[in-house]
Amino acid sequence: MTGPATAAPHDPGLAPLLLTGFEPFAGDGHNPSWPAVQEAARRLRDRGVDAVAVRLPCTFAGSTEVLERALAEHRPGIVISCGLAGGRTRVAVERVAVNLQDARIPDNAGAQPAGRAVDDAGPAAYFSTLPVKRIVAALREAEIPAELSLSAGSFVCNHLFYALMARAETSSVRTAGFIHVPWDESAPRRPGRVGAHADDGDRPEPWPTVPGTQLAEALVIAALEAARPTSDLDEPDGSLY
Ligand code: PCA
């Protein structure tokens, strides 16, 4: 297949490409989605792509407000939003946003909705309009661990993804979707014991990580694939469970 290195350059006369990342949450001091998005936007601009990076607060209400402002200000044609999925081992290209808010932890403003809709009047779900299979194939070709994902969860990322897809129907946005990234090398140690033996002590267990430079490159590849005017791959790549 044609790799991203030969992708047609994004026409700078076209609407810009918007990348969003999130601030840290859950008491962590770092969220790899934001440096990855910033670095990806820099690399895309170096290649002549008009790319903008915007940082979103990790709150149900604030994330969509800042997204709305960014959409109004930049009028992007392509939007790729990105968030952290700590514990995942691969870059996860999300396929579906569900109309559900069910938060296991409070967001950064203390909100913790349970079993609520993102939009009472909205459809049960939206599909990503990114070429998700082409993106996963291009990432694997670049030797970046990647997978298609059928669930972006029910926390702030899924909420933002759902709101983005809803807004994409009535705005300049032509192609949009969401990508979850694993922890990068700045992952905190997670509490808990490794192994079953009491004499193991409280040795912190490491999170699975992917280097931040690979996360940034993954977003560059996703953006270039999204900018190519070809349809998605017609190949099976679903999951069995
Ligand atoms: N990850 C969280 C919210 C912000 C982020 O980066 C999530 O997956 O919902």
PDB file of C-alpha atoms and ligand atoms in Angstrom:
ATOM      1  CA  MET A   1       0.000   0.000   0.000  1.00  0.00           C
ATOM      2  CA  THR A   2       1.024   3.603  -0.372  1.00  0.00           C
ATOM      3  CA  GLY A   3       2.624   4.843   2.838  1.00  0.00           C
ATOM      4  CA  PRO A   4       2.166   8.253   4.382  1.00  0.00           C
ATOM      5  CA  ALA A   5       5.542   9.459   3.069  1.00  0.00           C
ATOM      6  CA  THR A   6       4.026   9.595  -0.428  1.00  0.00           C
ATOM      7  CA  ALA A   7       0.745  11.144   0.689  1.00  0.00           C
ATOM      8  CA  ALA A   8      -0.484  14.044  -1.403  1.00  0.00           C
ATOM      9  CA  PRO A   9       0.458  17.275   0.356  1.00  0.00           C
ATOM     10  CA  HIS A  10      -2.401  18.995   2.121  1.00  0.00           C
ATOM     11  CA  ASP A  11      -3.435  22.051   0.103  1.00  0.00           C
ATOM     12  CA  PRO A  12      -2.530  25.023   2.328  1.00  0.00           C
ATOM     13  CA  GLY A  13      -5.419  26.901   0.723  1.00  0.00           C
ATOM     14  CA  LEU A  14      -7.816  24.417   2.291  1.00  0.00           C
ATOM     15  CA  ALA A  15      -9.265  24.651   5.769  1.00  0.00           C
ATOM     16  CA  PRO A  16      -6.748  23.907   8.519  1.00  0.00           C
ATOM     17  CA  LEU A  17      -6.367  20.636  10.293  1.00  0.00           C
ATOM     18  CA  LEU A  18      -7.214  20.767  14.009  1.00  0.00           C
ATOM     19  CA  LEU A  19      -5.591  18.447  16.521  1.00  0.00           C
ATOM     20  CA  THR A  20      -6.748  18.454  20.119  1.00  0.00           C
ATOM     21  CA  GLY A  21      -5.141  16.938  23.243  1.00  0.00           C
ATOM     22  CA  PHE A  22      -6.167  16.895  26.892  1.00  0.00           C
ATOM     23  CA  GLU A  23      -4.750  18.372  30.080  1.00  0.00           C
ATOM     24  CA  PRO A  24      -3.725  15.899  32.836  1.00  0.00           C
ATOM     25  CA  PHE A  25      -6.488  14.304  34.923  1.00  0.00           C
ATOM     26  CA  ALA A  26      -6.984  11.805  37.745  1.00  0.00           C
ATOM     27  CA  GLY A  27      -4.313  13.578  39.803  1.00  0.00           C
ATOM     28  CA  ASP A  28      -1.548  12.891  37.267  1.00  0.00           C
ATOM     29  CA  GLY A  29       0.914  15.631  36.353  1.00  0.00           C
ATOM     30  CA  HIS A  30       1.163  14.653  32.694  1.00  0.00           C
ATOM     31  CA  ASN A  31      -1.091  13.677  29.797  1.00  0.00           C
ATOM     32  CA  PRO A  32       0.878  12.397  26.769  1.00  0.00           C
ATOM     33  CA  SER A  33      -1.932  13.344  24.378  1.00  0.00           C
ATOM     34  CA  TRP A  34      -1.056  17.052  24.622  1.00  0.00           C
ATOM     35  CA  PRO A  35       2.718  16.927  23.878  1.00  0.00           C
ATOM     36  CA  ALA A  36       2.001  14.373  21.137  1.00  0.00           C
ATOM     37  CA  VAL A  37      -0.554  16.661  19.505  1.00  0.00           C
ATOM     38  CA  GLN A  38       1.719  19.719  19.781  1.00  0.00           C
ATOM     39  CA  GLU A  39       4.666  17.868  18.260  1.00  0.00           C
ATOM     40  CA  ALA A  40       2.474  16.383  15.516  1.00  0.00           C
ATOM     41  CA  ALA A  41       1.182  19.857  14.592  1.00  0.00           C
ATOM     42  CA  ARG A  42       4.800  21.112  14.398  1.00  0.00           C
ATOM     43  CA  ARG A  43       5.824  18.207  12.160  1.00  0.00           C
ATOM     44  CA  LEU A  44       2.778  18.717   9.933  1.00  0.00           C
ATOM     45  CA  ARG A  45       3.516  22.443   9.583  1.00  0.00           C
ATOM     46  CA  ASP A  46       7.095  21.522   8.617  1.00  0.00           C
ATOM     47  CA  ARG A  47       5.540  19.483   5.785  1.00  0.00           C
ATOM     48  CA  GLY A  48       3.420  22.428   4.651  1.00  0.00           C
ATOM     49  CA  VAL A  49       0.178  21.329   6.325  1.00  0.00           C
ATOM     50  CA  ASP A  50      -1.759  24.097   8.068  1.00  0.00           C
ATOM     51  CA  ALA A  51      -2.142  22.327  11.427  1.00  0.00           C
ATOM     52  CA  VAL A  52      -3.319  23.795  14.729  1.00  0.00           C
ATOM     53  CA  ALA A  53      -3.055  22.184  18.189  1.00  0.00           C
ATOM     54  CA  VAL A  54      -5.536  23.012  20.947  1.00  0.00           C
ATOM     55  CA  ARG A  55      -5.448  21.793  24.552  1.00  0.00           C
ATOM     56  CA  LEU A  56      -8.768  20.860  26.114  1.00  0.00           C
ATOM     57  CA  PRO A  57      -9.664  20.811  29.802  1.00  0.00           C
ATOM     58  CA  CYS A  58     -10.536  17.375  31.139  1.00  0.00           C
ATOM     59  CA  THR A  59     -14.077  18.326  32.085  1.00  0.00           C
ATOM     60  CA  PHE A  60     -17.358  17.276  30.525  1.00  0.00           C
ATOM     61  CA  ALA A  61     -18.591  20.867  30.193  1.00  0.00           C
ATOM     62  CA  GLY A  62     -15.319  22.669  29.469  1.00  0.00           C
ATOM     63  CA  SER A  63     -13.958  20.283  26.838  1.00  0.00           C
ATOM     64  CA  THR A  64     -16.873  20.842  24.487  1.00  0.00           C
ATOM     65  CA  GLU A  65     -16.865  24.607  25.124  1.00  0.00           C
ATOM     66  CA  VAL A  66     -13.195  24.911  24.170  1.00  0.00           C
ATOM     67  CA  LEU A  67     -13.779  22.637  21.162  1.00  0.00           C
ATOM     68  CA  GLU A  68     -16.677  24.865  20.028  1.00  0.00           C
ATOM     69  CA  ARG A  69     -14.456  27.933  20.279  1.00  0.00           C
ATOM     70  CA  ALA A  70     -11.653  26.221  18.347  1.00  0.00           C
ATOM     71  CA  LEU A  71     -14.075  25.143  15.602  1.00  0.00           C
ATOM     72  CA  ALA A  72     -15.443  28.689  15.325  1.00  0.00           C
ATOM     73  CA  GLU A  73     -11.961  30.258  15.326  1.00  0.00           C
ATOM     74  CA  HIS A  74     -10.119  27.902  12.977  1.00  0.00           C
ATOM     75  CA  ARG A  75     -12.960  26.478  10.823  1.00  0.00           C
ATOM     76  CA  PRO A  76     -11.009  23.223  10.303  1.00  0.00           C
ATOM     77  CA  GLY A  77     -11.739  20.714   7.568  1.00  0.00           C
ATOM     78  CA  ILE A  78     -10.257  17.797   9.484  1.00  0.00           C
ATOM     79  CA  VAL A  79     -10.318  17.321  13.262  1.00  0.00           C
ATOM     80  CA  ILE A  80      -8.451  14.593  15.117  1.00  0.00           C
ATOM     81  CA  SER A  81      -8.957  14.608  18.861  1.00  0.00           C
ATOM     82  CA  CYS A  82      -6.647  12.669  21.083  1.00  0.00           C
ATOM     83  CA  GLY A  83      -6.667  11.504  24.702  1.00  0.00           C
ATOM     84  CA  LEU A  84      -4.853   9.181  27.067  1.00  0.00           C
ATOM     85  CA  ALA A  85      -6.006   5.622  27.661  1.00  0.00           C
ATOM     86  CA  GLY A  86      -3.592   4.588  30.433  1.00  0.00           C
ATOM     87  CA  GLY A  87      -3.035   0.842  30.429  1.00  0.00           C
ATOM     88  CA  ARG A  88      -3.467   0.360  26.694  1.00  0.00           C
ATOM     89  CA  THR A  89      -0.420  -0.954  24.889  1.00  0.00           C
ATOM     90  CA  ARG A  90      -1.232   0.395  21.416  1.00  0.00           C
ATOM     91  CA  VAL A  91      -2.400   3.558  19.709  1.00  0.00           C
ATOM     92  CA  ALA A  92      -6.164   2.994  19.499  1.00  0.00           C
ATOM     93  CA  VAL A  93      -8.045   4.471  16.545  1.00  0.00           C
ATOM     94  CA  GLU A  94     -11.583   4.799  17.874  1.00  0.00           C
ATOM     95  CA  ARG A  95     -14.496   3.827  15.630  1.00  0.00           C
ATOM     96  CA  VAL A  96     -17.547   4.788  17.649  1.00  0.00           C
ATOM     97  CA  ALA A  97     -18.653   7.485  20.100  1.00  0.00           C
ATOM     98  CA  VAL A  98     -21.627   6.535  22.285  1.00  0.00           C
ATOM     99  CA  ASN A  99     -24.293   8.824  23.733  1.00  0.00           C
ATOM    100  CA  LEU A 100     -23.357   8.019  27.323  1.00  0.00           C
ATOM    101  CA  GLN A 101     -21.641   9.720  30.228  1.00  0.00           C
ATOM    102  CA  ASP A 102     -20.763   7.296  33.013  1.00  0.00           C
ATOM    103  CA  ALA A 103     -17.717   8.502  34.915  1.00  0.00           C
ATOM    104  CA  ARG A 104     -15.740   6.145  37.162  1.00  0.00           C
ATOM    105  CA  ILE A 105     -13.877   9.165  38.595  1.00  0.00           C
ATOM    106  CA  PRO A 106     -14.796  12.864  38.814  1.00  0.00           C
ATOM    107  CA  ASP A 107     -13.613  15.087  35.975  1.00  0.00           C
ATOM    108  CA  ASN A 108     -11.264  17.993  36.755  1.00  0.00           C
ATOM    109  CA  ALA A 109     -14.254  20.153  37.793  1.00  0.00           C
ATOM    110  CA  GLY A 110     -15.631  17.479  40.127  1.00  0.00           C
ATOM    111  CA  ALA A 111     -18.472  16.378  37.825  1.00  0.00           C
ATOM    112  CA  GLN A 112     -19.200  12.640  37.867  1.00  0.00           C
ATOM    113  CA  PRO A 113     -22.274  11.897  35.762  1.00  0.00           C
ATOM    114  CA  ALA A 114     -23.708   8.381  36.009  1.00  0.00           C
ATOM    115  CA  GLY A 115     -25.703   6.824  33.190  1.00  0.00           C
ATOM    116  CA  ARG A 116     -26.550  10.143  31.528  1.00  0.00           C
ATOM    117  CA  ALA A 117     -26.762  10.989  27.836  1.00  0.00           C
ATOM    118  CA  VAL A 118     -24.256  13.324  26.198  1.00  0.00           C
ATOM    119  CA  ASP A 119     -27.251  14.695  24.270  1.00  0.00           C
ATOM    120  CA  ASP A 120     -30.800  13.706  25.285  1.00  0.00           C
ATOM    121  CA  ALA A 121     -32.011  14.340  21.751  1.00  0.00           C
ATOM    122  CA  GLY A 122     -29.042  12.763  19.960  1.00  0.00           C
ATOM    123  CA  PRO A 123     -28.571   9.361  18.316  1.00  0.00           C
ATOM    124  CA  ALA A 124     -27.218   6.441  20.367  1.00  0.00           C
ATOM    125  CA  ALA A 125     -23.848   6.653  18.628  1.00  0.00           C
ATOM    126  CA  TYR A 126     -21.770   8.259  15.910  1.00  0.00           C
ATOM    127  CA  PHE A 127     -19.084   6.588  13.825  1.00  0.00           C
ATOM    128  CA  SER A 128     -15.715   8.210  13.199  1.00  0.00           C
ATOM    129  CA  THR A 129     -15.444   9.616   9.684  1.00  0.00           C
ATOM    130  CA  LEU A 130     -11.668   9.134   9.637  1.00  0.00           C
ATOM    131  CA  PRO A 131     -10.373   6.342   7.358  1.00  0.00           C
ATOM    132  CA  VAL A 132      -9.827   4.264  10.493  1.00  0.00           C
ATOM    133  CA  LYS A 133      -8.607   1.062   8.837  1.00  0.00           C
ATOM    134  CA  ARG A 134      -6.228   2.922   6.544  1.00  0.00           C
ATOM    135  CA  ILE A 135      -4.820   4.748   9.546  1.00  0.00           C
ATOM    136  CA  VAL A 136      -4.265   1.531  11.509  1.00  0.00           C
ATOM    137  CA  ALA A 137      -2.622  -0.098   8.471  1.00  0.00           C
ATOM    138  CA  ALA A 138      -0.340   2.920   7.936  1.00  0.00           C
ATOM    139  CA  LEU A 139       0.633   2.963  11.619  1.00  0.00           C
ATOM    140  CA  ARG A 140       1.501  -0.733  11.547  1.00  0.00           C
ATOM    141  CA  GLU A 141       3.510  -0.200   8.383  1.00  0.00           C
ATOM    142  CA  ALA A 142       5.464   2.474  10.274  1.00  0.00           C
ATOM    143  CA  GLU A 143       5.973  -0.088  13.070  1.00  0.00           C
ATOM    144  CA  ILE A 144       3.884   1.865  15.557  1.00  0.00           C
ATOM    145  CA  PRO A 145       1.727  -0.455  17.698  1.00  0.00           C
ATOM    146  CA  ALA A 146      -1.867   0.263  16.668  1.00  0.00           C
ATOM    147  CA  GLU A 147      -5.373  -1.150  16.850  1.00  0.00           C
ATOM    148  CA  LEU A 148      -8.925  -0.378  15.895  1.00  0.00           C
ATOM    149  CA  SER A 149     -11.004   0.211  19.005  1.00  0.00           C
ATOM    150  CA  LEU A 150     -14.745  -0.183  19.439  1.00  0.00           C
ATOM    151  CA  SER A 151     -14.994   1.750  22.680  1.00  0.00           C
ATOM    152  CA  ALA A 152     -13.665   5.140  23.695  1.00  0.00           C
ATOM    153  CA  GLY A 153     -15.126   4.499  27.175  1.00  0.00           C
ATOM    154  CA  SER A 154     -17.807   6.658  28.813  1.00  0.00           C
ATOM    155  CA  PHE A 155     -15.654   9.404  30.353  1.00  0.00           C
ATOM    156  CA  VAL A 156     -14.575  12.794  28.982  1.00  0.00           C
ATOM    157  CA  CYS A 157     -12.888  11.464  25.819  1.00  0.00           C
ATOM    158  CA  ASN A 158     -15.998   9.634  24.602  1.00  0.00           C
ATOM    159  CA  HIS A 159     -18.091  12.695  25.507  1.00  0.00           C
ATOM    160  CA  LEU A 160     -15.818  14.995  23.494  1.00  0.00           C
ATOM    161  CA  PHE A 161     -15.696  12.513  20.588  1.00  0.00           C
ATOM    162  CA  TYR A 162     -19.523  12.334  20.522  1.00  0.00           C
ATOM    163  CA  ALA A 163     -19.840  16.133  20.663  1.00  0.00           C
ATOM    164  CA  LEU A 164     -17.238  16.496  17.904  1.00  0.00           C
ATOM    165  CA  MET A 165     -19.084  14.099  15.591  1.00  0.00           C
ATOM    166  CA  ALA A 166     -22.396  15.849  16.287  1.00  0.00           C
ATOM    167  CA  ARG A 167     -20.847  19.251  15.470  1.00  0.00           C
ATOM    168  CA  ALA A 168     -19.143  17.850  12.390  1.00  0.00           C
ATOM    169  CA  GLU A 169     -22.587  17.361  10.850  1.00  0.00           C
ATOM    170  CA  THR A 170     -23.315  21.094  10.921  1.00  0.00           C
ATOM    171  CA  SER A 171     -19.940  22.781  10.462  1.00  0.00           C
ATOM    172  CA  SER A 172     -16.950  23.150   8.179  1.00  0.00           C
ATOM    173  CA  VAL A 173     -15.633  19.807   9.447  1.00  0.00           C
ATOM    174  CA  ARG A 174     -15.501  17.212   6.702  1.00  0.00           C
ATOM    175  CA  THR A 175     -13.606  14.418   8.481  1.00  0.00           C
ATOM    176  CA  ALA A 176     -13.286  13.866  12.218  1.00  0.00           C
ATOM    177  CA  GLY A 177     -12.482  11.247  14.796  1.00  0.00           C
ATOM    178  CA  PHE A 178     -10.686  10.300  17.964  1.00  0.00           C
ATOM    179  CA  ILE A 179      -7.455   8.493  18.801  1.00  0.00           C
ATOM    180  CA  HIS A 180      -6.523   7.188  22.255  1.00  0.00           C
ATOM    181  CA  VAL A 181      -2.816   6.949  23.066  1.00  0.00           C
ATOM    182  CA  PRO A 182      -1.059   4.838  25.717  1.00  0.00           C
ATOM    183  CA  TRP A 183       1.236   6.375  28.299  1.00  0.00           C
ATOM    184  CA  ASP A 184       4.551   7.712  27.016  1.00  0.00           C
ATOM    185  CA  GLU A 185       7.906   7.494  28.829  1.00  0.00           C
ATOM    186  CA  SER A 186       6.768  10.129  31.364  1.00  0.00           C
ATOM    187  CA  ALA A 187       4.207   7.720  32.837  1.00  0.00           C
ATOM    188  CA  PRO A 188       3.880   7.862  36.600  1.00  0.00           C
ATOM    189  CA  ARG A 189       4.476   4.637  38.510  1.00  0.00           C
ATOM    190  CA  ARG A 190       1.158   3.051  39.266  1.00  0.00           C
ATOM    191  CA  PRO A 191       0.551   1.954  42.829  1.00  0.00           C
ATOM    192  CA  GLY A 192       0.125  -1.704  43.705  1.00  0.00           C
ATOM    193  CA  ARG A 193       2.110  -4.872  43.977  1.00  0.00           C
ATOM    194  CA  VAL A 194       3.675  -6.874  41.218  1.00  0.00           C
ATOM    195  CA  GLY A 195       3.080 -10.601  41.572  1.00  0.00           C
ATOM    196  CA  ALA A 196       1.133 -12.570  44.134  1.00  0.00           C
ATOM    197  CA  HIS A 197       3.688 -12.904  46.922  1.00  0.00           C
ATOM    198  CA  ALA A 198       3.450 -10.735  50.005  1.00  0.00           C
ATOM    199  CA  ASP A 199       7.241 -10.499  50.215  1.00  0.00           C
ATOM    200  CA  ASP A 200       7.357  -8.804  46.819  1.00  0.00           C
ATOM    201  CA  GLY A 201       6.825  -5.575  48.729  1.00  0.00           C
ATOM    202  CA  ASP A 202       5.102  -2.542  47.258  1.00  0.00           C
ATOM    203  CA  ARG A 203       7.147  -2.442  44.094  1.00  0.00           C
ATOM    204  CA  PRO A 204       5.313  -0.054  41.752  1.00  0.00           C
ATOM    205  CA  GLU A 205       4.125  -1.685  38.564  1.00  0.00           C
ATOM    206  CA  PRO A 206       5.064   0.171  35.357  1.00  0.00           C
ATOM    207  CA  TRP A 207       2.388   1.261  32.888  1.00  0.00           C
ATOM    208  CA  PRO A 208       2.752  -0.001  29.350  1.00  0.00           C
ATOM    209  CA  THR A 209       4.321   2.832  27.344  1.00  0.00           C
ATOM    210  CA  VAL A 210       5.017   3.900  23.767  1.00  0.00           C
ATOM    211  CA  PRO A 211       7.695   6.611  23.212  1.00  0.00           C
ATOM    212  CA  GLY A 212       6.261  10.120  22.870  1.00  0.00           C
ATOM    213  CA  THR A 213       7.993  10.613  19.507  1.00  0.00           C
ATOM    214  CA  GLN A 214       6.072   7.581  18.180  1.00  0.00           C
ATOM    215  CA  LEU A 215       2.807   8.959  19.531  1.00  0.00           C
ATOM    216  CA  ALA A 216       3.463  12.253  17.722  1.00  0.00           C
ATOM    217  CA  GLU A 217       4.373  10.404  14.515  1.00  0.00           C
ATOM    218  CA  ALA A 218       1.191   8.320  14.828  1.00  0.00           C
ATOM    219  CA  LEU A 219      -0.860  11.524  14.786  1.00  0.00           C
ATOM    220  CA  VAL A 220       1.097  12.856  11.796  1.00  0.00           C
ATOM    221  CA  ILE A 221       0.366   9.621   9.925  1.00  0.00           C
ATOM    222  CA  ALA A 222      -3.309   9.726  10.924  1.00  0.00           C
ATOM    223  CA  ALA A 223      -3.590  13.342   9.758  1.00  0.00           C
ATOM    224  CA  LEU A 224      -1.923  12.632   6.403  1.00  0.00           C
ATOM    225  CA  GLU A 225      -4.147   9.602   5.840  1.00  0.00           C
ATOM    226  CA  ALA A 226      -7.218  11.670   6.730  1.00  0.00           C
ATOM    227  CA  ALA A 227      -6.155  14.319   4.191  1.00  0.00           C
ATOM    228  CA  ARG A 228      -5.881  11.780   1.358  1.00  0.00           C
ATOM    229  CA  PRO A 229      -9.027  11.709  -0.742  1.00  0.00           C
ATOM    230  CA  THR A 230      -9.261   7.905  -0.932  1.00  0.00           C
ATOM    231  CA  SER A 231     -11.865   5.740   0.715  1.00  0.00           C
ATOM    232  CA  ASP A 232     -11.169   3.493   3.670  1.00  0.00           C
ATOM    233  CA  LEU A 233      -9.764  -0.022   3.245  1.00  0.00           C
ATOM    234  CA  ASP A 234     -12.346  -2.645   2.321  1.00  0.00           C
ATOM    235  CA  GLU A 235     -10.764  -5.307   4.499  1.00  0.00           C
ATOM    236  CA  PRO A 236     -12.071  -7.064   7.582  1.00  0.00           C
ATOM    237  CA  ASP A 237     -10.444  -5.833  10.787  1.00  0.00           C
ATOM    238  CA  GLY A 238     -13.169  -6.014  13.426  1.00  0.00           C
ATOM    239  CA  SER A 239     -12.949  -7.692  16.792  1.00  0.00           C
ATOM    240  CA  LEU A 240     -14.518 -10.921  18.047  1.00  0.00           C
ATOM    241  CA  TYR A 241     -15.490  -9.572  21.478  1.00  0.00           C
TER     242      TYR A 241
HETATM  243  N1  PCA B   1      -8.348  10.560  28.688  1.00  0.00           N
HETATM  244  C1  PCA B   1      -9.632  10.481  29.363  1.00  0.00           C
HETATM  245  C2  PCA B   1     -10.116  11.902  29.449  1.00  0.00           C
HETATM  246  C3  PCA B   1      -8.971  12.775  29.084  1.00  0.00           C
HETATM  247  C4  PCA B   1      -7.942  11.858  28.555  1.00  0.00           C
HETATM  248  O1  PCA B   1      -6.868  12.180  28.072  1.00  0.00           O
HETATM  249  C5  PCA B   1     -10.613   9.534  28.680  1.00  0.00           C
HETATM  250  O2  PCA B   1     -10.168   8.584  28.038  1.00  0.00           O
HETATM  251  O3  PCA B   1     -11.823   9.743  28.785  1.00  0.00           O
END
